[in-house]
PDB file of C-alpha atoms in Angstrom:
ATOM      1  CA  MET A  20      18.431  11.930 -25.479  1.00 50.00           C
ATOM      2  CA  ASN A  21      16.019  14.832 -25.439  1.00 51.00           C
ATOM      3  CA  GLN A  22      15.546  17.614 -22.835  1.00 52.00           C
ATOM      4  CA  THR A  23      11.602  16.132 -22.222  1.00 49.00           C
ATOM      5  CA  THR A  24      12.814  12.489 -22.381  1.00 46.00           C
ATOM      6  CA  ARG A  25      15.737  13.327 -19.323  1.00 51.00           C
ATOM      7  CA  ALA A  26      13.340  15.820 -17.225  1.00 51.00           C
ATOM      8  CA  PHE A  27      11.048  12.908 -17.312  1.00 46.00           C
ATOM      9  CA  PHE A  28      13.794  10.401 -16.313  1.00 47.00           C
ATOM     10  CA  ASN A  29      15.153  13.009 -13.512  1.00 59.00           C
ATOM     11  CA  SER A  30      12.284  14.402 -11.541  1.00 71.00           C
ATOM     12  CA  ARG A  31      11.152  13.771  -8.714  1.00 75.00           C
ATOM     13  CA  ALA A  32       7.400  13.441  -9.534  1.00 76.00           C
ATOM     14  CA  MET A  33       8.464  10.941 -11.563  1.00 80.00           C
ATOM     15  CA  ALA A  34      10.197   8.302  -9.372  1.00 81.00           C
ATOM     16  CA  GLY A  35       7.678   8.803  -6.972  1.00 82.00           C
ATOM     17  CA  ALA A  36       5.115   7.682  -9.040  1.00 81.00           C
ATOM     18  CA  ALA A  37       7.237   4.529 -10.697  1.00 85.00           C
ATOM     19  CA  PHE A  38       7.859   3.728  -7.027  1.00 88.00           C
ATOM     20  CA  MET A  39       5.152   3.949  -5.601  1.00 87.00           C
ATOM     21  CA  MET A  40       3.667   1.679  -9.362  1.00 86.00           C
ATOM     22  CA  LEU A  41       6.192  -0.855  -8.642  1.00 90.00           C
ATOM     23  CA  ALA A  42       4.740  -0.841  -4.601  1.00 89.00           C
ATOM     24  CA  GLY A  43       1.687  -1.529  -6.070  1.00 86.00           C
ATOM     25  CA  VAL A  44       2.618  -4.931  -8.673  1.00 89.00           C
ATOM     26  CA  ALA A  45       4.433  -6.097  -6.432  1.00 91.00           C
ATOM     27  CA  PHE A  46       1.061  -6.134  -3.606  1.00 86.00           C
ATOM     28  CA  ALA A  47      -1.129  -7.018  -6.174  1.00 84.00           C
ATOM     29  CA  LEU A  48       1.516 -10.062  -6.510  1.00 88.00           C
ATOM     30  CA  LEU A  49       1.229 -10.633  -3.133  1.00 86.00           C
ATOM     31  CA  ASN A  50      -2.471 -10.486  -3.280  1.00 80.00           C
ATOM     32  CA  VAL A  51      -2.041 -13.281  -4.923  1.00 82.00           C
ATOM     33  CA  ALA A  52      -0.487 -15.811  -2.756  1.00 85.00           C
ATOM     34  CA  THR A  53      -1.865 -14.853   0.100  1.00 81.00           C
ATOM     35  CA  GLN A  54      -5.153 -15.494  -1.710  1.00 78.00           C
ATOM     36  CA  TRP A  55      -4.459 -19.318  -2.586  1.00 83.00           C
ATOM     37  CA  MET A  56      -3.166 -20.317   0.330  1.00 84.00           C
ATOM     38  CA  THR A  57      -6.661 -18.446   2.436  1.00 77.00           C
ATOM     39  CA  MET A  58      -8.746 -19.618   0.279  1.00 75.00           C
ATOM     40  CA  GLN A  59      -7.814 -22.311  -2.537  1.00 76.00           C
ATOM     41  CA  LEU A  60      -6.196 -24.155   0.129  1.00 83.00           C
ATOM     42  CA  GLY A  61      -7.959 -23.396   2.964  1.00 81.00           C
ATOM     43  CA  PHE A  62      -4.485 -22.074   4.965  1.00 83.00           C
ATOM     44  CA  SER A  63      -4.743 -20.090   7.952  1.00 81.00           C
ATOM     45  CA  ALA A  64      -5.009 -16.648   8.173  1.00 77.00           C
ATOM     46  CA  THR A  65      -3.510 -15.298  10.643  1.00 78.00           C
ATOM     47  CA  SER A  66      -0.601 -17.974  10.760  1.00 84.00           C
ATOM     48  CA  THR A  67      -0.492 -16.780   6.766  1.00 83.00           C
ATOM     49  CA  ALA A  68       0.601 -13.148   8.498  1.00 80.00           C
ATOM     50  CA  PHE A  69       3.156 -14.580  11.135  1.00 86.00           C
ATOM     51  CA  TRP A  70       5.152 -16.841   8.176  1.00 90.00           C
ATOM     52  CA  GLN A  71       4.347 -14.042   5.652  1.00 87.00           C
ATOM     53  CA  TYR A  72       6.727 -11.819   8.000  1.00 82.00           C
ATOM     54  CA  ALA A  73       8.652 -13.836   9.614  1.00 88.00           C
ATOM     55  CA  PHE A  74      10.039 -15.166   6.523  1.00 91.00           C
ATOM     56  CA  ALA A  75      10.518 -11.189   4.609  1.00 86.00           C
ATOM     57  CA  LEU A  76      12.277 -10.578   7.803  1.00 84.00           C
ATOM     58  CA  VAL A  77      15.261 -12.489   7.293  1.00 88.00           C
ATOM     59  CA  PHE A  78      14.439 -11.314   3.373  1.00 86.00           C
ATOM     60  CA  SER A  79      15.285  -7.868   4.997  1.00 78.00           C
ATOM     61  CA  LEU A  80      18.590  -8.959   6.628  1.00 79.00           C
ATOM     62  CA  PRO A  81      20.789  -8.261   4.116  1.00 78.00           C
ATOM     63  CA  PHE A  82      19.487  -4.776   4.586  1.00 70.00           C
ATOM     64  CA  LEU A  83      21.406  -5.054   8.360  1.00 66.00           C
ATOM     65  CA  LEU A  84      24.162  -6.299   6.773  1.00 74.00           C
ATOM     66  CA  ARG A  85      24.507  -3.959   4.621  1.00 75.00           C
ATOM     67  CA  ALA A  86      24.163  -0.956   6.192  1.00 63.00           C
ATOM     68  CA  GLY A  87      25.492  -2.191   9.530  1.00 63.00           C
ATOM     69  CA  LEU A  88      23.574  -2.634  12.838  1.00 60.00           C
ATOM     70  CA  SER A  89      22.957   1.348  13.130  1.00 69.00           C
ATOM     71  CA  ALA A  90      20.231   0.865  10.643  1.00 70.00           C
ATOM     72  CA  MET A  91      17.833  -0.118  13.277  1.00 74.00           C
ATOM     73  CA  ARG A  92      19.300   2.810  15.853  1.00 80.00           C
ATOM     74  CA  THR A  93      17.245   5.727  15.657  1.00 83.00           C
ATOM     75  CA  ASP A  94      15.916   8.000  17.742  1.00 83.00           C
ATOM     76  CA  TYR A  95      12.387   8.300  17.460  1.00 84.00           C
ATOM     77  CA  PRO A  96      11.256   4.964  19.447  1.00 85.00           C
ATOM     78  CA  TRP A  97       7.309   5.780  19.801  1.00 88.00           C
ATOM     79  CA  ARG A  98       6.905   7.535  16.168  1.00 88.00           C
ATOM     80  CA  HIS A  99       7.870   3.552  14.908  1.00 88.00           C
ATOM     81  CA  VAL A 100       6.114   1.756  17.163  1.00 88.00           C
ATOM     82  CA  VAL A 101       2.438   3.752  16.935  1.00 89.00           C
ATOM     83  CA  ARG A 102       3.056   3.739  13.188  1.00 90.00           C
ATOM     84  CA  VAL A 103       3.541  -0.213  13.255  1.00 87.00           C
ATOM     85  CA  ALA A 104       0.878  -0.265  15.689  1.00 83.00           C
ATOM     86  CA  LEU A 105      -1.477   1.449  13.802  1.00 88.00           C
ATOM     87  CA  ALA A 106      -0.610  -0.767   9.825  1.00 86.00           C
ATOM     88  CA  ALA A 107      -1.023  -4.014  12.309  1.00 80.00           C
ATOM     89  CA  LEU A 108      -4.291  -2.447  13.210  1.00 78.00           C
ATOM     90  CA  GLY A 109      -5.398  -2.010  10.029  1.00 79.00           C
ATOM     91  CA  VAL A 110      -4.483  -5.713   8.752  1.00 76.00           C
ATOM     92  CA  GLY A 111      -7.101  -6.457  11.744  1.00 72.00           C
ATOM     93  CA  THR A 112     -10.058  -4.684  10.337  1.00 75.00           C
ATOM     94  CA  TRP A 113      -8.426  -5.171   7.119  1.00 73.00           C
ATOM     95  CA  VAL A 114      -8.890  -9.212   7.189  1.00 68.00           C
ATOM     96  CA  SER A 115     -12.267  -9.311   9.513  1.00 69.00           C
ATOM     97  CA  GLY A 116     -14.021  -6.517   6.283  1.00 69.00           C
ATOM     98  CA  LEU A 117     -12.690  -9.260   3.468  1.00 65.00           C
ATOM     99  CA  ALA A 118     -14.748 -11.369   5.705  1.00 60.00           C
ATOM    100  CA  ALA A 119     -17.957 -10.160   4.638  1.00 64.00           C
ATOM    101  CA  VAL A 120     -17.370  -8.373   1.364  1.00 68.00           C
ATOM    102  CA  PRO A 121     -15.996  -9.374  -2.358  1.00 67.00           C
ATOM    103  CA  ILE A 122     -12.708  -8.554  -2.170  1.00 67.00           C
ATOM    104  CA  TRP A 123     -12.960  -5.915  -5.122  1.00 68.00           C
ATOM    105  CA  GLN A 124     -15.876  -3.646  -3.012  1.00 68.00           C
ATOM    106  CA  ALA A 125     -12.941  -4.519   0.181  1.00 70.00           C
ATOM    107  CA  ILE A 126     -10.510  -2.764  -3.099  1.00 72.00           C
ATOM    108  CA  ALA A 127     -12.484  -0.481  -3.961  1.00 69.00           C
ATOM    109  CA  LEU A 128     -13.655   0.755  -0.386  1.00 72.00           C
ATOM    110  CA  VAL A 129     -10.277   0.939   1.095  1.00 72.00           C
ATOM    111  CA  MET A 130      -9.215   3.547  -1.620  1.00 69.00           C
ATOM    112  CA  THR A 131     -10.923   6.125   0.596  1.00 67.00           C
ATOM    113  CA  SER A 132      -7.150   5.942   1.974  1.00 69.00           C
ATOM    114  CA  PRO A 133      -6.408   8.987  -0.378  1.00 64.00           C
ATOM    115  CA  PHE A 134      -8.593  11.942   1.369  1.00 66.00           C
ATOM    116  CA  PHE A 135      -7.421  10.606   4.342  1.00 71.00           C
ATOM    117  CA  ILE A 136      -3.524  10.919   3.986  1.00 71.00           C
ATOM    118  CA  ILE A 137      -4.166  14.811   2.101  1.00 70.00           C
ATOM    119  CA  LEU A 138      -6.044  15.896   4.701  1.00 70.00           C
ATOM    120  CA  GLY A 139      -3.652  14.321   7.727  1.00 72.00           C
ATOM    121  CA  ALA A 140      -0.980  15.711   5.290  1.00 68.00           C
ATOM    122  CA  ARG A 141      -2.253  19.170   5.453  1.00 69.00           C
ATOM    123  CA  LEU A 142      -3.468  19.686   8.748  1.00 69.00           C
ATOM    124  CA  PHE A 143       0.253  17.078   9.780  1.00 67.00           C
ATOM    125  CA  LEU A 144       3.065  17.826   7.906  1.00 63.00           C
ATOM    126  CA  GLY A 145       2.693  21.396   6.597  1.00 67.00           C
ATOM    127  CA  GLU A 146       2.165  20.117   3.030  1.00 67.00           C
ATOM    128  CA  ARG A 147       0.333  22.243   0.232  1.00 70.00           C
ATOM    129  CA  VAL A 148      -2.007  20.163  -1.739  1.00 66.00           C
ATOM    130  CA  GLY A 149      -3.819  21.902  -4.220  1.00 75.00           C
ATOM    131  CA  ALA A 150      -6.921  22.437  -6.175  1.00 79.00           C
ATOM    132  CA  ALA A 151      -5.525  19.624  -8.595  1.00 77.00           C
ATOM    133  CA  ARG A 152      -4.310  16.981  -5.647  1.00 76.00           C
ATOM    134  CA  TRP A 153      -7.946  17.510  -4.332  1.00 78.00           C
ATOM    135  CA  GLY A 154      -8.927  16.367  -7.937  1.00 82.00           C
ATOM    136  CA  ALA A 155      -7.590  13.699  -8.789  1.00 78.00           C
ATOM    137  CA  ALA A 156      -8.381  12.429  -4.721  1.00 77.00           C
ATOM    138  CA  ALA A 157     -11.797  13.131  -5.397  1.00 81.00           C
ATOM    139  CA  VAL A 158     -11.906  11.325  -9.525  1.00 83.00           C
ATOM    140  CA  GLY A 159     -10.230   8.578  -7.966  1.00 77.00           C
ATOM    141  CA  PHE A 160     -12.626   7.785  -4.785  1.00 77.00           C
ATOM    142  CA  THR A 161     -15.358   8.634  -7.616  1.00 84.00           C
ATOM    143  CA  GLY A 162     -14.206   5.467  -9.402  1.00 78.00           C
ATOM    144  CA  ALA A 163     -13.581   2.841  -6.005  1.00 74.00           C
ATOM    145  CA  VAL A 164     -18.220   4.466  -5.904  1.00 79.00           C
ATOM    146  CA  ILE A 165     -19.477   3.133  -8.943  1.00 80.00           C
ATOM    147  CA  ILE A 166     -17.135   0.203  -8.388  1.00 72.00           C
ATOM    148  CA  LEU A 167     -19.196  -0.188  -5.337  1.00 69.00           C
ATOM    149  CA  GLN A 168     -22.096   0.571  -6.096  1.00 71.00           C
ATOM    150  CA  PRO A 169     -22.627   1.745  -2.094  1.00 70.00           C
ATOM    151  CA  TRP A 170     -26.655   1.760  -3.787  1.00 71.00           C
ATOM    152  CA  SER A 171     -26.867  -1.761  -4.786  1.00 70.00           C
ATOM    153  CA  GLU A 172     -28.407  -4.219  -1.991  1.00 71.00           C
ATOM    154  CA  SER A 173     -25.995  -7.052  -2.214  1.00 66.00           C
ATOM    155  CA  PHE A 174     -24.339  -3.565   0.502  1.00 68.00           C
ATOM    156  CA  THR A 175     -23.713  -4.143   3.729  1.00 72.00           C
ATOM    157  CA  TRP A 176     -21.991  -1.716   7.293  1.00 70.00           C
ATOM    158  CA  ALA A 177     -19.612  -4.623   6.807  1.00 71.00           C
ATOM    159  CA  ALA A 178     -17.475  -2.642   4.221  1.00 73.00           C
ATOM    160  CA  PHE A 179     -16.704   0.170   6.198  1.00 76.00           C
ATOM    161  CA  LEU A 180     -13.945  -2.346   7.691  1.00 78.00           C
ATOM    162  CA  PRO A 181     -11.849  -1.566   5.057  1.00 79.00           C
ATOM    163  CA  ILE A 182     -13.032   2.665   5.270  1.00 79.00           C
ATOM    164  CA  LEU A 183     -11.955   1.750   8.519  1.00 83.00           C
ATOM    165  CA  SER A 184      -8.657  -0.393   7.557  1.00 83.00           C
ATOM    166  CA  ALA A 185      -8.386   3.357   4.933  1.00 82.00           C
ATOM    167  CA  LEU A 186      -7.455   5.899   7.978  1.00 83.00           C
ATOM    168  CA  LEU A 187      -5.737   3.411   9.574  1.00 86.00           C
ATOM    169  CA  TRP A 188      -2.723   2.634   7.149  1.00 82.00           C
ATOM    170  CA  GLY A 189      -3.466   6.151   6.374  1.00 82.00           C
ATOM    171  CA  ALA A 190      -2.038   7.046   9.443  1.00 85.00           C
ATOM    172  CA  SER A 191       0.205   4.455   9.353  1.00 86.00           C
ATOM    173  CA  SER A 192       1.691   6.105   6.248  1.00 81.00           C
ATOM    174  CA  LEU A 193       1.799  10.092   7.546  1.00 83.00           C
ATOM    175  CA  ILE A 194       4.008   8.919  10.336  1.00 86.00           C
ATOM    176  CA  THR A 195       6.253   7.353   7.832  1.00 84.00           C
ATOM    177  CA  LYS A 196       6.241  10.745   5.690  1.00 79.00           C
ATOM    178  CA  SER A 197       7.434  11.867   8.898  1.00 81.00           C
ATOM    179  CA  LEU A 198      10.183   9.813   9.088  1.00 86.00           C
ATOM    180  CA  THR A 199      11.272   9.548   5.525  1.00 79.00           C
ATOM    181  CA  SER A 200      13.378  13.111   6.300  1.00 79.00           C
ATOM    182  CA  ILE A 201      15.091  11.602   9.304  1.00 83.00           C
ATOM    183  CA  GLU A 202      15.312   8.235   8.317  1.00 82.00           C
ATOM    184  CA  ARG A 203      16.969   5.615   5.871  1.00 79.00           C
ATOM    185  CA  PRO A 204      14.275   3.876   3.999  1.00 76.00           C
ATOM    186  CA  GLU A 205      16.152   0.605   5.965  1.00 74.00           C
ATOM    187  CA  THR A 206      14.609   1.819   8.582  1.00 81.00           C
ATOM    188  CA  ILE A 207      11.753   2.492   8.814  1.00 82.00           C
ATOM    189  CA  THR A 208      11.240  -0.825   6.301  1.00 75.00           C
ATOM    190  CA  VAL A 209      13.315  -2.998   9.227  1.00 76.00           C
ATOM    191  CA  TRP A 210      11.306  -1.472  11.456  1.00 82.00           C
ATOM    192  CA  LEU A 211       8.081  -2.665  10.840  1.00 79.00           C
ATOM    193  CA  LEU A 212       9.265  -5.981   9.745  1.00 73.00           C
ATOM    194  CA  VAL A 213      10.856  -6.685  13.627  1.00 78.00           C
ATOM    195  CA  LEU A 214       7.065  -5.543  14.971  1.00 84.00           C
ATOM    196  CA  LEU A 215       5.152  -6.055  12.818  1.00 82.00           C
ATOM    197  CA  THR A 216       6.398  -9.439  13.190  1.00 81.00           C
ATOM    198  CA  PRO A 217       5.237 -10.766  16.979  1.00 83.00           C
ATOM    199  CA  ILE A 218       2.368  -8.876  17.001  1.00 79.00           C
ATOM    200  CA  ASN A 219       1.451 -11.367  14.297  1.00 79.00           C
ATOM    201  CA  GLY A 220       2.924 -14.063  16.064  1.00 84.00           C
ATOM    202  CA  VAL A 221       0.569 -13.314  18.903  1.00 81.00           C
ATOM    203  CA  LEU A 222      -2.699 -13.633  16.963  1.00 77.00           C
ATOM    204  CA  ALA A 223      -2.014 -16.709  15.738  1.00 81.00           C
ATOM    205  CA  LEU A 224      -0.852 -18.443  18.765  1.00 87.00           C
ATOM    206  CA  SER A 225      -4.838 -17.079  19.674  1.00 82.00           C
ATOM    207  CA  ALA A 226      -6.123 -18.438  16.548  1.00 78.00           C
ATOM    208  CA  GLY A 227      -4.704 -21.761  16.912  1.00 81.00           C
ATOM    209  CA  PHE A 228      -0.788 -22.421  15.385  1.00 86.00           C
ATOM    210  CA  VAL A 229      -0.358 -23.886  12.325  1.00 90.00           C
ATOM    211  CA  VAL A 230       3.167 -24.443  10.799  1.00 92.00           C
ATOM    212  CA  PRO A 231       4.008 -24.704   7.089  1.00 92.00           C
ATOM    213  CA  SER A 232       4.788 -27.132   4.221  1.00 91.00           C
ATOM    214  CA  GLY A 233       5.333 -28.362   0.801  1.00 92.00           C
ATOM    215  CA  THR A 234       3.513 -25.337  -1.864  1.00 93.00           C
ATOM    216  CA  ILE A 235       2.505 -23.661   1.404  1.00 92.00           C
ATOM    217  CA  LEU A 236       6.281 -22.905   2.570  1.00 95.00           C
ATOM    218  CA  VAL A 237       6.803 -21.433  -1.114  1.00 95.00           C
ATOM    219  CA  LEU A 238       4.081 -19.779  -1.483  1.00 93.00           C
ATOM    220  CA  LEU A 239       4.899 -18.406   2.224  1.00 92.00           C
ATOM    221  CA  VAL A 240       8.366 -17.646   0.788  1.00 95.00           C
ATOM    222  CA  LEU A 241       7.315 -16.227  -2.093  1.00 95.00           C
ATOM    223  CA  ALA A 242       5.141 -13.762   0.228  1.00 91.00           C
ATOM    224  CA  GLY A 243       7.406 -12.390   2.450  1.00 92.00           C
ATOM    225  CA  LEU A 244       9.655 -11.162  -0.215  1.00 93.00           C
ATOM    226  CA  LEU A 245       7.381  -9.684  -2.162  1.00 93.00           C
ATOM    227  CA  THR A 246       6.161  -7.750   0.950  1.00 87.00           C
ATOM    228  CA  VAL A 247       9.763  -6.643   1.394  1.00 87.00           C
ATOM    229  CA  MET A 248       9.224  -4.764  -1.793  1.00 90.00           C
ATOM    230  CA  ALA A 249       6.638  -4.314  -1.572  1.00 89.00           C
ATOM    231  CA  GLN A 250       7.027  -1.971   1.760  1.00 79.00           C
ATOM    232  CA  TYR A 251      10.045  -0.602   0.717  1.00 84.00           C
ATOM    233  CA  LEU A 252       9.303   0.416  -2.854  1.00 88.00           C
ATOM    234  CA  LEU A 253       6.028   2.249  -0.929  1.00 83.00           C
ATOM    235  CA  THR A 254       8.515   4.231   1.517  1.00 80.00           C
ATOM    236  CA  LEU A 255      10.881   4.872  -0.893  1.00 85.00           C
ATOM    237  CA  ALA A 256       7.652   6.451  -3.120  1.00 85.00           C
ATOM    238  CA  TYR A 257       7.373   8.874   0.084  1.00 78.00           C
ATOM    239  CA  THR A 258      11.342   9.962  -0.103  1.00 80.00           C
ATOM    240  CA  VAL A 259      11.010  11.456  -3.192  1.00 79.00           C
ATOM    241  CA  ALA A 260       7.477  13.559  -2.819  1.00 77.00           C
ATOM    242  CA  ASP A 261       5.469  14.608  -1.258  1.00 75.00           C
ATOM    243  CA  ALA A 262       2.619  12.186   0.327  1.00 66.00           C
ATOM    244  CA  ALA A 263      -0.672  14.180  -1.417  1.00 65.00           C
ATOM    245  CA  TYR A 264       1.192  13.944  -4.510  1.00 72.00           C
ATOM    246  CA  VAL A 265       2.081   9.417  -5.023  1.00 75.00           C
ATOM    247  CA  GLN A 266      -0.940   8.965  -3.125  1.00 67.00           C
ATOM    248  CA  PRO A 267      -3.147   9.378  -5.451  1.00 69.00           C
ATOM    249  CA  PHE A 268      -1.076   6.259  -7.830  1.00 76.00           C
ATOM    250  CA  ASP A 269      -1.862   3.775  -4.848  1.00 72.00           C
ATOM    251  CA  ASP A 270      -5.442   3.952  -6.293  1.00 68.00           C
ATOM    252  CA  LEU A 271      -4.124   1.158  -9.549  1.00 74.00           C
ATOM    253  CA  LYS A 272      -3.483  -1.768  -7.290  1.00 75.00           C
ATOM    254  CA  LEU A 273      -7.336  -1.505  -8.178  1.00 72.00           C
ATOM    255  CA  PRO A 274      -6.699  -1.633 -11.798  1.00 76.00           C
ATOM    256  CA  LEU A 275      -3.428  -4.028 -10.421  1.00 79.00           C
ATOM    257  CA  ASN A 276      -5.092  -6.419  -8.368  1.00 76.00           C
ATOM    258  CA  VAL A 277      -7.598  -7.650 -11.076  1.00 75.00           C
ATOM    259  CA  LEU A 278      -5.401  -7.373 -13.485  1.00 79.00           C
ATOM    260  CA  ALA A 279      -3.419 -10.095 -11.001  1.00 76.00           C
ATOM    261  CA  GLY A 280      -7.046 -12.016 -10.355  1.00 74.00           C
ATOM    262  CA  TRP A 281      -7.825 -12.043 -13.854  1.00 77.00           C
ATOM    263  CA  LEU A 282      -4.884 -13.862 -15.004  1.00 81.00           C
ATOM    264  CA  VAL A 283      -4.499 -16.494 -12.004  1.00 79.00           C
ATOM    265  CA  PHE A 284      -8.324 -17.252 -10.693  1.00 72.00           C
ATOM    266  CA  GLY A 285     -10.895 -16.093 -14.820  1.00 73.00           C
ATOM    267  CA  TYR A 286     -12.263 -13.205 -12.592  1.00 66.00           C
ATOM    268  CA  ALA A 287     -14.044 -11.203 -15.006  1.00 61.00           C
ATOM    269  CA  PRO A 288     -14.855  -7.784 -14.176  1.00 62.00           C
ATOM    270  CA  THR A 289     -17.769  -6.388 -14.621  1.00 69.00           C
ATOM    271  CA  GLY A 290     -18.492  -3.157 -16.977  1.00 69.00           C
ATOM    272  CA  TYR A 291     -19.249  -0.731 -14.166  1.00 73.00           C
ATOM    273  CA  LEU A 292     -15.523  -2.456 -12.558  1.00 70.00           C
ATOM    274  CA  TRP A 293     -13.789  -1.316 -15.549  1.00 75.00           C
ATOM    275  CA  LEU A 294     -15.523   3.104 -15.462  1.00 82.00           C
ATOM    276  CA  GLY A 295     -14.309   3.312 -12.180  1.00 77.00           C
ATOM    277  CA  ALA A 296     -10.624   2.071 -13.820  1.00 72.00           C
ATOM    278  CA  VAL A 297     -10.657   4.414 -16.037  1.00 78.00           C
ATOM    279  CA  LEU A 298     -11.216   7.240 -14.080  1.00 81.00           C
ATOM    280  CA  ILE A 299      -9.112   6.332 -11.067  1.00 75.00           C
ATOM    281  CA  LEU A 300      -6.054   5.666 -14.538  1.00 71.00           C
ATOM    282  CA  GLY A 301      -6.981   8.360 -15.931  1.00 77.00           C
ATOM    283  CA  ALA A 302      -6.924  10.833 -12.342  1.00 77.00           C
ATOM    284  CA  SER A 303      -3.129   9.833 -11.570  1.00 71.00           C
ATOM    285  CA  LEU A 304      -1.762  10.120 -14.655  1.00 71.00           C
ATOM    286  CA  PHE A 305      -3.274  13.982 -15.035  1.00 78.00           C
ATOM    287  CA  ILE A 306      -1.463  14.794 -11.110  1.00 71.00           C
ATOM    288  CA  MET A 307       1.351  13.651 -12.328  1.00 66.00           C
ATOM    289  CA  ARG A 308       1.589  14.725 -15.211  1.00 71.00           C
ATOM    290  CA  HIS A 309       0.336  18.114 -12.520  1.00 72.00           C
ATOM    291  CA  GLU A 310       3.514  17.291 -10.955  1.00 66.00           C
ATOM    292  CA  MET A 311       6.108  17.404 -13.862  1.00 66.00           C
ATOM    293  CA  LYS A 312       4.707  20.399 -14.895  1.00 73.00           C
ATOM    294  CA  ARG A 313       5.200  22.524 -11.711  1.00 70.00           C
ATOM    295  CA  GLU A 314       8.812  20.937 -11.626  1.00 63.00           C
ATOM    296  CA  ARG A 315       9.263  22.160 -14.512  1.00 67.00           C
ATOM    297  CA  ALA A 316       7.840  25.723 -13.436  1.00 71.00           C
ATOM    298  CA  SER A 317       9.236  26.328 -10.324  1.00 67.00           C
ATOM    299  CA  ALA A 318      12.958  24.848 -11.788  1.00 58.00           C
TER     300      ALA A 318
END
């Protein structure tokens, strides 16, 4: 193994990028399973959310058994409560947005989250953002705008709901980042799952609770497993690298979701969608290379 290869694998920038990209893969598979249940099989969206996180809580139990009861102990319970509350509100606005705009437009709009993450990281976490990080986020956002095409006749004001969810999820991610220096990844992940389950349970009861069976039950179990994997990988990404750096890699969820949707549902993207995806991918690769150079220069 030469020096360049060794630096590549030992780089915190590379580790953060890899964890974020793997989380994106897990989220893409999760979106496919969710869309299959709600759109193809007609299962209730609120019940889907409840059972998904209920099974995720079950799958998180090995983390508790391995770490012991101390995994749930924290000196910052209200940070966890606020973080999960923001995430839950983000889920609510996200689902409402999906009811009004196409899925690919909603995903493109939620990519405005890097702006909220970067601004918040500078204002509240004291992280140095820099021109390269701002530029990468701006290019990624430009790709999202090209995909959205707000100048088209199909654009509606309801499209701002995914932007609101991006703001809420961005705020939740910043609190997650602040917790990574004082909490273990297992604690952060399990707190999220434990609190989201009762919140989703209340929403499911208010909309008519449905008990799954057959294929839907299998898909919900899979969704629960993917939820745990995705959230844990996301936490690891924020643990090893700055929030402002790893966030642009979240933009890779667009091509990942497009690929998953094409393979499962046969969705064929338009030329504009591919152009936006190329801009997003290029921005993510640029900022990763930039961060690795910074690490080698400061080593």
